[in-house]
XYZ file of C-alpha atoms in Angstrom:
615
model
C -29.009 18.572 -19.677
C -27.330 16.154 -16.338
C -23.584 15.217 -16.513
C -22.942 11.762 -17.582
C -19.765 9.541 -17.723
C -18.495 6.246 -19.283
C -15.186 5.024 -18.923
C -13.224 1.860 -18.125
C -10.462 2.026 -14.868
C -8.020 -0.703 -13.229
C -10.928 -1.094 -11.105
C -13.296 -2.336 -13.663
C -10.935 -4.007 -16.222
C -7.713 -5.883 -16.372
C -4.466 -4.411 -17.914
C -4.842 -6.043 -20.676
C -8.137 -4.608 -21.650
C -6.849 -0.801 -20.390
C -3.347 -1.267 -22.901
C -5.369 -2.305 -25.961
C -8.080 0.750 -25.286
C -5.434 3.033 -24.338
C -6.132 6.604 -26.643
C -3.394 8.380 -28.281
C -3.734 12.288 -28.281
C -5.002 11.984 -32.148
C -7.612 9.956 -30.736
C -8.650 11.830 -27.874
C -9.171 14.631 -30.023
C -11.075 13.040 -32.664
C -13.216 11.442 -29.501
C -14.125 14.590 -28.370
C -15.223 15.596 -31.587
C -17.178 13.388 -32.183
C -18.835 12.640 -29.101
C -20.425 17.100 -28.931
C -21.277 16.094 -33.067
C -23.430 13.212 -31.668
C -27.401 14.122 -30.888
C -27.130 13.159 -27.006
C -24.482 15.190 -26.254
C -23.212 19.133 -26.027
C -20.248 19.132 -24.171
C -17.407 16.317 -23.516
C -14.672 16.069 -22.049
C -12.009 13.154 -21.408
C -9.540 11.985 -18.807
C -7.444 9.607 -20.114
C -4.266 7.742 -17.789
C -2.550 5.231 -17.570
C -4.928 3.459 -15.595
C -8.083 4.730 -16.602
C -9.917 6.094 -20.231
C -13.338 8.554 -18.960
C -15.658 10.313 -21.607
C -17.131 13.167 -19.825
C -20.913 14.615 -21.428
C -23.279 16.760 -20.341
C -26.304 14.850 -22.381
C -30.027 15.483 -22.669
C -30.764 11.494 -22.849
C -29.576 8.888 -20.535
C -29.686 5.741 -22.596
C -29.497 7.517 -25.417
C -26.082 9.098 -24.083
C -25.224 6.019 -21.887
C -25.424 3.673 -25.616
C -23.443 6.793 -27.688
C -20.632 7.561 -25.527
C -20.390 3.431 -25.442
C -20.015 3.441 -29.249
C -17.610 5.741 -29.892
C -15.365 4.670 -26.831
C -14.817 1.327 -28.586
C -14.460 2.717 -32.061
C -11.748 4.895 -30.837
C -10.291 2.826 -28.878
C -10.132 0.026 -31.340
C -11.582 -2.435 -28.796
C -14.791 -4.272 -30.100
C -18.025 -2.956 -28.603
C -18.625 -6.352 -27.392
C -15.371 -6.615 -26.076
C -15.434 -3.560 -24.478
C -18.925 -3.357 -22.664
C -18.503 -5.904 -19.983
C -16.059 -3.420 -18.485
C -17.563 -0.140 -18.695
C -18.832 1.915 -15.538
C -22.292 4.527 -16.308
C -22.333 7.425 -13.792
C -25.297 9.357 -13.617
C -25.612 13.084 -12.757
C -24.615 13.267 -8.580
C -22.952 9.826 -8.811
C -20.735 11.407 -11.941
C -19.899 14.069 -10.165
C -18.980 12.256 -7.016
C -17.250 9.770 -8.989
C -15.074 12.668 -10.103
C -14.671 14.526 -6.850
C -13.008 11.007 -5.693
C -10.929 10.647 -8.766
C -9.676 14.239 -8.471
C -8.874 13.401 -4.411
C -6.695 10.315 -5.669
C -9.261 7.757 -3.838
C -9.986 6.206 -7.118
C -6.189 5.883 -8.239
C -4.312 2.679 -8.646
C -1.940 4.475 -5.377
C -4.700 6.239 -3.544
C -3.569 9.383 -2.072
C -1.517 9.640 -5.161
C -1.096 13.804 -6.767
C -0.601 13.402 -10.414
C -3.975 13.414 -11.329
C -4.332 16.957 -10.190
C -2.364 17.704 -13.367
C -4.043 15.317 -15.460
C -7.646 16.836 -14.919
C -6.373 20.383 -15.578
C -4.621 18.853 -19.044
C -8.395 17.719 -19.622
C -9.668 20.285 -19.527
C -7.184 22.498 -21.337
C -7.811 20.343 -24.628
C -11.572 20.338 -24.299
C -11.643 24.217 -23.875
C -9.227 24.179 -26.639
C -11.377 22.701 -28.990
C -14.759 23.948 -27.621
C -16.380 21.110 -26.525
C -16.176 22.175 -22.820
C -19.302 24.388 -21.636
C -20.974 25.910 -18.572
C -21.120 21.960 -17.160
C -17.937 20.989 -17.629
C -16.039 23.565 -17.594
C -17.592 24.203 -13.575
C -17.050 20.423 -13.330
C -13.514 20.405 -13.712
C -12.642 23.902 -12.090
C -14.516 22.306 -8.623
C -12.707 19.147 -9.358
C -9.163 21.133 -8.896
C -10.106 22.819 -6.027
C -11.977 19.996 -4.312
C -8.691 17.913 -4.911
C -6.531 20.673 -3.805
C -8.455 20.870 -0.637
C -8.301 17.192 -0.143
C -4.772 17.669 0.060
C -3.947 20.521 2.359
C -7.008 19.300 4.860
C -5.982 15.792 5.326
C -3.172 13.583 5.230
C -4.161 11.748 2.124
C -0.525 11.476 1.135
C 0.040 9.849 3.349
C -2.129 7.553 2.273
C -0.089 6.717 -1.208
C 2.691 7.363 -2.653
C 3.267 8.914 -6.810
C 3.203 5.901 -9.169
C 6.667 6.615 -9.864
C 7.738 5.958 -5.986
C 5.699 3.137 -5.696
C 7.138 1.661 -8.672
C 10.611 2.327 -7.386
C 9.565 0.563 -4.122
C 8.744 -2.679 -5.546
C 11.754 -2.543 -7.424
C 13.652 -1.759 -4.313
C 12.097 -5.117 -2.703
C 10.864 -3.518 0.548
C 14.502 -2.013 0.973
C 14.147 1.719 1.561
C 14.184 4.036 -1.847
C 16.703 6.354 -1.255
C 19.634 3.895 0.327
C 18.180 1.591 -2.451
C 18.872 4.394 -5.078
C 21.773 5.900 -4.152
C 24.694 5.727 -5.865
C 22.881 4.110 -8.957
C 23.019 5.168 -12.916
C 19.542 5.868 -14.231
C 18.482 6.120 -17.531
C 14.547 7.825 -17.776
C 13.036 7.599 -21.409
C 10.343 9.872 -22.144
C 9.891 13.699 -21.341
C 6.547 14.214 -20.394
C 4.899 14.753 -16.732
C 5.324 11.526 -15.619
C 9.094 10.880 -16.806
C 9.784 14.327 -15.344
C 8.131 13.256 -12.076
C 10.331 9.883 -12.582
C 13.352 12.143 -13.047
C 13.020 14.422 -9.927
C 11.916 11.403 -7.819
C 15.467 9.581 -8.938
C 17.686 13.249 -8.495
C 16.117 13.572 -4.594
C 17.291 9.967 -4.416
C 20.835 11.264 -4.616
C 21.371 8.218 -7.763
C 25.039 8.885 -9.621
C 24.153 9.595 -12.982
C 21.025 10.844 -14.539
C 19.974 10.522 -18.240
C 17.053 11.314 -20.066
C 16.142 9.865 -23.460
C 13.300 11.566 -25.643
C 12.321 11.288 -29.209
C 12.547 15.448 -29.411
C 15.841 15.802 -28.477
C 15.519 19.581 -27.199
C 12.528 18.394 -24.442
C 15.383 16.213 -23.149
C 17.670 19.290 -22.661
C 15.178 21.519 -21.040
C 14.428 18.707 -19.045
C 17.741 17.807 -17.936
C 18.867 21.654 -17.133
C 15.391 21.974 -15.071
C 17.028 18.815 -13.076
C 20.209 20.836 -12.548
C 18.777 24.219 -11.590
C 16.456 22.508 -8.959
C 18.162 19.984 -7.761
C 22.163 21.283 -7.428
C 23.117 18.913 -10.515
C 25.665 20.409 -12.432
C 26.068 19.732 -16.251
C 27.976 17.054 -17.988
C 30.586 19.416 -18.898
C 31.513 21.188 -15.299
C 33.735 19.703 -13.125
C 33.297 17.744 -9.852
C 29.073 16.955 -10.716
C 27.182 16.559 -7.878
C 24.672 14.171 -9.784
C 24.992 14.326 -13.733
C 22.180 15.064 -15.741
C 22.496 14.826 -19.069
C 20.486 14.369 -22.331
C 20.215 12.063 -25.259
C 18.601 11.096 -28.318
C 16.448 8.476 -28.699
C 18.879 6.584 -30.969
C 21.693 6.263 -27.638
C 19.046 4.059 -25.819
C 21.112 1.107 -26.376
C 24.057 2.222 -25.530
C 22.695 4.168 -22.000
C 20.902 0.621 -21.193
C 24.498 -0.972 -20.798
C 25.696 1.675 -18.138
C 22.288 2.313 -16.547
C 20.851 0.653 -12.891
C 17.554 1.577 -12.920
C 15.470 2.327 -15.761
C 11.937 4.403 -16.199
C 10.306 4.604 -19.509
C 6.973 6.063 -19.889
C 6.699 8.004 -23.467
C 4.013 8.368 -25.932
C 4.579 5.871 -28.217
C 2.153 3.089 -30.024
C 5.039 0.439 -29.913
C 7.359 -1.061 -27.885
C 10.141 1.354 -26.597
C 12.093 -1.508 -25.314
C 12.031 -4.770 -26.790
C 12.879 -8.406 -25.278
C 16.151 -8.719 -27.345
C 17.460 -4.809 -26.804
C 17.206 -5.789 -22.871
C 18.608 -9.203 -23.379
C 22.100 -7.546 -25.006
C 22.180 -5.067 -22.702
C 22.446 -7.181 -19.993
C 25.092 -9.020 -22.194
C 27.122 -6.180 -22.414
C 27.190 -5.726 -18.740
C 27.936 -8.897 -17.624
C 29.733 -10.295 -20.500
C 27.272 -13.506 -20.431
C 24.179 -14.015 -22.648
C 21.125 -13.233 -20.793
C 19.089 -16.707 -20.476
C 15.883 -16.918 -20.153
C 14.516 -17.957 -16.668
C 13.363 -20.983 -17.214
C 9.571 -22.051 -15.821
C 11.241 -25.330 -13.581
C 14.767 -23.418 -13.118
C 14.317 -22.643 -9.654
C 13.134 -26.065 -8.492
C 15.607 -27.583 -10.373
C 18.390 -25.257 -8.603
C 17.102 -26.061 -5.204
C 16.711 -29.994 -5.836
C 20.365 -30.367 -6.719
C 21.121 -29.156 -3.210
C 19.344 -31.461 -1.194
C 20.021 -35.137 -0.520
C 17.575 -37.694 -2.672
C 14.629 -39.372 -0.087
C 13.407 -42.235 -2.047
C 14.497 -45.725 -0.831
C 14.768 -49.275 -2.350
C 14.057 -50.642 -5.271
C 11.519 -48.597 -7.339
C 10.136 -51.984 -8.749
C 6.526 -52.742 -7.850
C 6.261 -48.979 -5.646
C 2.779 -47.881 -6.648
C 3.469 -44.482 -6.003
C 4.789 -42.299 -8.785
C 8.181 -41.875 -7.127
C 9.025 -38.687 -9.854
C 6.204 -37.076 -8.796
C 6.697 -38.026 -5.169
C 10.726 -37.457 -5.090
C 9.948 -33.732 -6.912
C 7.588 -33.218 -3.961
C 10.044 -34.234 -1.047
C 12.864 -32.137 -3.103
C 11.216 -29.165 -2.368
C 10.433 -29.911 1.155
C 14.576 -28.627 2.420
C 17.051 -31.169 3.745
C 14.583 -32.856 5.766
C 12.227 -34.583 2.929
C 10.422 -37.282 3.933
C 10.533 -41.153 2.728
C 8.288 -42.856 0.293
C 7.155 -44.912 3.416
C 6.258 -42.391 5.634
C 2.682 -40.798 6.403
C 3.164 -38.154 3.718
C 3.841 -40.090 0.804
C 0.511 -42.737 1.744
C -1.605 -39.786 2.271
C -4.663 -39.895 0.075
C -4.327 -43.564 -0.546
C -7.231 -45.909 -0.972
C -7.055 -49.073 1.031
C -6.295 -51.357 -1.774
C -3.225 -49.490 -2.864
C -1.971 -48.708 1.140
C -1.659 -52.408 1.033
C 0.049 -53.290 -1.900
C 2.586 -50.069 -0.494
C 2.610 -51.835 2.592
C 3.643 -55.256 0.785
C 6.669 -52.911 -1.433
C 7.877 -51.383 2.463
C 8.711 -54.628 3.764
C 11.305 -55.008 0.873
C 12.836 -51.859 1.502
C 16.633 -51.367 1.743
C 18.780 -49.396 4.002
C 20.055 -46.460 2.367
C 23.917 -46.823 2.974
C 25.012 -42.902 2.521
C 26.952 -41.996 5.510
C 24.572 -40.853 8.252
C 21.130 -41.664 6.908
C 19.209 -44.695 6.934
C 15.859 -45.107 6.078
C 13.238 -44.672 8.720
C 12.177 -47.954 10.873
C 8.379 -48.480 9.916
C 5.790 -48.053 12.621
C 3.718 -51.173 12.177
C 0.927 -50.078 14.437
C 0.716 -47.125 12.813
C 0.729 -48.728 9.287
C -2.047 -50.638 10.846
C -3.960 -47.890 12.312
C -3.458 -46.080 8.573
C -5.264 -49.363 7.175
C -7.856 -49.101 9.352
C -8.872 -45.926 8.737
C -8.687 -46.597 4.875
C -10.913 -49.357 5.356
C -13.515 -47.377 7.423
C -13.376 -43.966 5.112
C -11.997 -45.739 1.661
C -8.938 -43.652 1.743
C -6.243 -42.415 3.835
C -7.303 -38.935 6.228
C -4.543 -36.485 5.331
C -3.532 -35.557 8.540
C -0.769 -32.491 7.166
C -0.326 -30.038 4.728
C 3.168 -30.092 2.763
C 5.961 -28.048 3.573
C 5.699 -24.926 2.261
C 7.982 -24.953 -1.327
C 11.449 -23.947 -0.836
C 12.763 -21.003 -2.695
C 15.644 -20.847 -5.432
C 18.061 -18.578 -4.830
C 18.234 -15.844 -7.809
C 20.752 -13.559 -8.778
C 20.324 -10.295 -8.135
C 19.212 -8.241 -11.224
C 21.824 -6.078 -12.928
C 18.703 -3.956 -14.466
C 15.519 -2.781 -13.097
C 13.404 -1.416 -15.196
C 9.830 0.630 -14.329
C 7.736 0.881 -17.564
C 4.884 3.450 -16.753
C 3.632 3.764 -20.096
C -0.170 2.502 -21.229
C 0.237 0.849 -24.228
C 3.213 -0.638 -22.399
C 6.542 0.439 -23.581
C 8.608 -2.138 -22.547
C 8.234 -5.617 -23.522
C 6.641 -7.819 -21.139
C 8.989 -10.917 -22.435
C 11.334 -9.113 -20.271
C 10.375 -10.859 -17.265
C 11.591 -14.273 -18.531
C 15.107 -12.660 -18.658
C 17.563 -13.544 -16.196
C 19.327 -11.045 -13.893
C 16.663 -8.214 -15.396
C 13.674 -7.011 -12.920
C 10.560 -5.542 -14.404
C 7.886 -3.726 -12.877
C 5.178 -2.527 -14.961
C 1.221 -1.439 -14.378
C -0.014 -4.468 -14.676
C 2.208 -5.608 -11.658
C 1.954 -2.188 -9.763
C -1.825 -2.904 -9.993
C -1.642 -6.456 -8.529
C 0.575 -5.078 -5.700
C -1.756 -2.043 -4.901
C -4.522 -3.795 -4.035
C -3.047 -4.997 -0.681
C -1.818 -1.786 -0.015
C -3.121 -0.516 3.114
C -5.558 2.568 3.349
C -4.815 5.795 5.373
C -7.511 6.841 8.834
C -7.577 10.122 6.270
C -9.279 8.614 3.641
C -12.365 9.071 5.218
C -12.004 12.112 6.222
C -11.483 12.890 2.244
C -14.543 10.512 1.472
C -16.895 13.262 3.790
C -15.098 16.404 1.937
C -15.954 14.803 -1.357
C -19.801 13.928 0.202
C -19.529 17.587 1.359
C -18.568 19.291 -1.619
C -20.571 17.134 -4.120
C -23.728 18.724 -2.120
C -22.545 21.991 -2.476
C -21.731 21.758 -6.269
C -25.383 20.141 -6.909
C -26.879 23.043 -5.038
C -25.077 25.754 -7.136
C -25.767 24.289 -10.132
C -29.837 24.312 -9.545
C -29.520 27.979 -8.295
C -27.128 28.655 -11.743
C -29.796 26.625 -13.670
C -32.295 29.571 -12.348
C -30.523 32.518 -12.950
C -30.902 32.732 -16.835
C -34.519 32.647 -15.932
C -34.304 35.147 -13.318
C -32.090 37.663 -16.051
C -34.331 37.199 -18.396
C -37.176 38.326 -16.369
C -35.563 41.737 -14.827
C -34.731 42.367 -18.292
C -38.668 42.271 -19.513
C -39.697 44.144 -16.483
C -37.258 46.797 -17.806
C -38.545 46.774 -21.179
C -42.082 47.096 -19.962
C -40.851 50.337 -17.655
C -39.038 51.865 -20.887
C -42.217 51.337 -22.972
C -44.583 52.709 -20.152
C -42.202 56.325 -20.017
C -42.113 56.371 -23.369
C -45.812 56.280 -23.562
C -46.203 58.588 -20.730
C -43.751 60.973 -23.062
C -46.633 61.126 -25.507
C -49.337 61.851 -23.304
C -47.615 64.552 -21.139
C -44.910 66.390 -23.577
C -44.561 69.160 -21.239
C -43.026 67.438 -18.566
C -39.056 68.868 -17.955
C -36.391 66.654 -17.337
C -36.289 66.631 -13.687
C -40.322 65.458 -13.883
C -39.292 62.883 -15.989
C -36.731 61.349 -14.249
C -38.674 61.129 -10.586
C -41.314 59.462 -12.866
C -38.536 56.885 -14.349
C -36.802 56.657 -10.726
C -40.093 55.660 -9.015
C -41.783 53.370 -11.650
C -38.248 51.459 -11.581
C -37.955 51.193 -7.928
C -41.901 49.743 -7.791
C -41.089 47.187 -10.149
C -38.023 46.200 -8.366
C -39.268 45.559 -4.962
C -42.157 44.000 -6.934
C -39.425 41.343 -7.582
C -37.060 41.074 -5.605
C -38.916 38.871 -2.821
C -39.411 36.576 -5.484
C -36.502 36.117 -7.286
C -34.888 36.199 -4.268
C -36.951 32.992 -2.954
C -36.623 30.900 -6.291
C -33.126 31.302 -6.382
C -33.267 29.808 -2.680
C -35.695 27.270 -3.792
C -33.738 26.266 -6.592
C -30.279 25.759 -4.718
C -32.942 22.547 -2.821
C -33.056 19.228 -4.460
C -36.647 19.368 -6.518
C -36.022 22.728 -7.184
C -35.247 22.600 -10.906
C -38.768 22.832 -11.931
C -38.910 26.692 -10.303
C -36.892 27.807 -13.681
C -39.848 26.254 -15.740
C -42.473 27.389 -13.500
C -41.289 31.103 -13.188
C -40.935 30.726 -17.523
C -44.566 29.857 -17.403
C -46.056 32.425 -14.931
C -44.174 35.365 -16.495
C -44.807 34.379 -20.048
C -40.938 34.280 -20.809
C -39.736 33.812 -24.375
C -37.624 30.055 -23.715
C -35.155 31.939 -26.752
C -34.866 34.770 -25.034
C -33.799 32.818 -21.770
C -31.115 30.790 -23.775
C -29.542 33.801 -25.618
C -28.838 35.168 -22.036
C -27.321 31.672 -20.596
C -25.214 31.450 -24.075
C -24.511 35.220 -23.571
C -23.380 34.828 -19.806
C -21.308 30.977 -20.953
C -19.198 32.884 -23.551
C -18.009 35.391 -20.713
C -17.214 32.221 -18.239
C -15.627 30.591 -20.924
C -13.338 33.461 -21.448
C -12.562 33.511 -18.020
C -12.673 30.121 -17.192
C -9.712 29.636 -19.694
C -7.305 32.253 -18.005
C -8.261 30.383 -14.267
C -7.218 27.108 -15.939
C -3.720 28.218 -16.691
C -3.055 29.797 -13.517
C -1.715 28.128 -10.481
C -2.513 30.789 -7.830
C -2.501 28.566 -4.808
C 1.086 27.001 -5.499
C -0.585 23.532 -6.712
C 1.593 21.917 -8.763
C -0.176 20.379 -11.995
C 0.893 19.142 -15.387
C 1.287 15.508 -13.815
C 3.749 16.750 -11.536
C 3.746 16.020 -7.901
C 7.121 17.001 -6.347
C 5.568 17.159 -2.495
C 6.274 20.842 -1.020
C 9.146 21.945 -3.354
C 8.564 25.024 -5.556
C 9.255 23.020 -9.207
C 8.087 24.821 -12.205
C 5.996 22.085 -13.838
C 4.994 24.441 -16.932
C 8.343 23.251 -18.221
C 7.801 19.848 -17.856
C 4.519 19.812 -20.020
C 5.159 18.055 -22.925
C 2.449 17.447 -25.603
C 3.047 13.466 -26.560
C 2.572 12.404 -22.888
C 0.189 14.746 -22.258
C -2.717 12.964 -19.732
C -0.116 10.379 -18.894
C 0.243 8.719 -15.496
């Protein structure tokens, strides 16, 4: 069996693609499944985020597997296989599990360096042990995962290297103005209870804002949520005196009303709809300003900035051969200095036949009588020299670029809003709105591709290289040991049957006899193999060395069902134990989607079912 993965990421799709494929828990579920009822496949696992959707296998057939795991991604998903396959990455055995080292080590997130996904694997994990479909592969898979991203972390500065989602969110919101001073003081309204919104919400109380609230569908997650806040972070509740920051909880159904009174917004629940819609935004923002919130119209900035500036054009507009609209829009947005219809910029580009007949329509031109302008004397020579030129290459060189577009001044946004959630939760017509600023994964994965990369990165990229070596090589010697079991355990059936036979032909020997008979027949056969099983399981740990398991099988005449019962024998024990590891956090690591840097938060409570896998 060899570990195989197939999955879609920001990397290898657009957000688009990544919001329509996006897997509710149902779904995962019912993936999982499915995918250990298909031939290929006996174990799967998946890792689904916000920015990426991975089905995890350990299969016995590549394209078998490869063409499987395809087909029930899209049915699950809803997205059309055809649809769907132009986007899809195949990892293969090492590259899978390097692949997944990386992932685990944030170097494959949309904010590399970035913690959550710690949380997210273990959450993995949990379901597919859950429902069985996690085995020896997997199971060893994921456990080296944690550890290997855990070590990425306290070896290197790889936070450095990123930031949480939630902070880079909050950063482009902020507009290059520092978090904290940007935050401070503000009312903020977080929708959803999960990891991520609690992340959202302990980001926001560090941040010193005024007023906290939290908004969940289950009402009580809210509260434990909000009290968690308090305890941690010195907030006191709504009903003590003199709050420090006030944390409080709501329904779902007091949305509406919170949006009026809130700053800053973070939504990033479970749900299959929209959370927040265009027209619940749009009357917010009315009730905080008093004014309808217009849309922002495509043209409204030029528009703004050309009825500042003083109008270029000059003389009659009869017989110009220019398109003086298109030519006045261009000057408009040039600042106070424009240019004229007669000067280099607008004949630019012109053939000869047309620089003439603009020539001929200059001559008539007018003074422009405006207190302190008048139109610009024409350069003859140069007209001539332009002529020239036209004549010899058939049009006019362009001998500048324009000036760069001037800016409209917008009002600053009464509402910022960070929508986390994949499908989105907030509705992307929100952009159009006036005085509202949105932020959501599809723009937090256009800005993160120019962010810059931490010197630690690489020193991550050789503890993943590192550790991907070291997994491969326990997992051939692992692959041996059934074999090697199996084989001490018919070397001690052949001793038993030999004393018992010796037994029959010499009754009369006493106890003591008997047992320096038993002692010293044992200790023959196990020097006989040690050396050897020793040496295979050496030999095995070296890439190549699977084929010692089949070859140590064949010389010893070993029954291939007795082998299995003892690996499915010595799986149920790891699996057992495997599933108390995965619930401990014995090194201080904070999981569940949590990343709160070096504080001790309790992220047990924040796990919350619905946004479970959520980033």
């Amino acid at each position: 069996m060899s570990l195989l993965v197939v999955g879609l990421s920001h990397r290898s799709a657009p957000v688009s693609v990544l919001e329509r494929a996006a897997l509710s828990a149902d779904a995962q579920i019912k993936l999982l499944q499915d995918t250990v009822a298909a031939e290929p496949a006996a174990e799967a696992a998946v890792l689904a985020t916000c920015n990426r959707i991975e089905l995890y296998a350990d299969v016995d057939k590549f394209h078998a597997g490869v063409a499987e795991l395809s087909t029930l991604l899209a049915q699950h998903s809803g997205v059309g296989l055809d649809e769907l396959t132009p986007y899809l990455y195949v990892h293969y055995e090492d590259r899978a599990v390097h692949h997944f080292f990386s992932v685990a080590c944030g170097l494959d997130s949309m904010v590399v360096g970035e913690g959550q996904i710690l949380g997210q694997i273990k959450d993995s994990l949990a379901t597919a042990q859950e429902l069985h479909t996690a085995g020896r592969l997997l199971n060893d898979l994921f456990q080296q995962a944690l550890r290997v991203g855990k070590r990425a972390h306290s070896e290197t500065g790889i936070d450095r290297a990123g930031q949480s989602l939630v902070t880079f969110g909050l950063e482009q919101l902020s507009s290059g103005a520092p978090v904290d001073a940007w935050l401070e003081g503000k009312r903020a309204l977080v929708i959803g209870a999960g990891s991520m919104s609690s992340l959202a919400a302990a980001t926001l109380a560090r941040a010193g804002v005024a007023e906290l609230v939290v908004a969940n569908r289950t009402f009580d997650r809210a509260e434990r949520l909000a009290a968690l806040l308090a305890e941690q972070y010195g907030q006191r509740p709504a009903d003590q005196d003199d709050p420090d920051v006030l944390a409080r909880a709501v329904p779902m159904e007091s949305v509406s009303d919170e949006l009026t009174r809130a700053d800053v917004v973070v939504s990033c629940t479970g749900a299959t709809g929209l959370v927040l819609t265009a027209d619940l935004v749009a009357g917010a923002v009315e009730g905080r300003t008093g004014a309808p919130a217009a849309e922002r119209a495509a043209d409204s900035d030029t528009d703004s900035v050309r009825s500042g500036l003083p109008p270029t054009s000059v003389g009659s507009e009869d017989g110009c051969p220019l398109d003086l609209s298109a030519v006045q829009q261009g000057s408009a947005v040039q600042g106070s200095t424009g240019f004229s219809v007669m000067g280099e910029a607008a004949v630019a580009g012109m053939d000869a036949a047309t620089l003439e007949q603009h020539a001929a329509w200059v001559d008539n031109g007018t003074v422009d009588r405006r207190e302190g302008r008048r139109t610009p004397e024409i350069d003859t020579d140069a007209v001539a020299a332009l002529a020239a030129a036209a004549a010899t290459l058939g049009r006019v060189p362009e001998r500048r670029r324009p000036e760069p577009v001037a800016e409209a001044p917008r009002p600053l946004p009464v509402l910022s809003l960070l929508d986390l959630a994949m499908p989105r939760d907030v509705d992307a017509a929100v952009h159009r709105l006036l005085g509202v600023r949105l932020v959501d994964i599809e723009s937090l994965a256009e800005a993160s591709a120019d962010a810059p990369m931490a010197a630690d990165v690489d020193q991550v990229r050789r503890i993943v290289s590192d550790e991907v070596a070291a997994f491969d090589a326990a997992q051939r010697a692992a692959h041996i040991t059934p074999t090697v079991v199996a084989l001490r355990a018919m070397a001690a059936d052949v001793v038993a049957s030999e004393i018992a036979r010796l037994d029959g032909r010499l009754p009369g020997l006493d106890d003591k006899q008997r047992g320096e008979i038993t002692q010293t027949v044992r200790r023959v056969v196990d020097k006989l193999l040690h050396a050897p099983t020793v040496r295979v399981k050496q030999l095995a740990a070296e890439p190549g060395g699977a084929g010692y398991a089949d070859a140590l099988r064949t010389l010893f005449d070993l029954e291939p069902e007795t082998v299995a019962a003892v690996s499915r024998a010595d799986d149920d024990s790891r699996d057992d134990s495997l599933r108390d590891d995965s619930r401990r956090d014995d090194d201080g690591v904070v999981f569940g989607g949590l990343d709160f840097g070096r504080e001790n938060f309790d992220s047990n409570n924040f796990e919350s079912a619905e946004n479970r896998g959520r980033a």
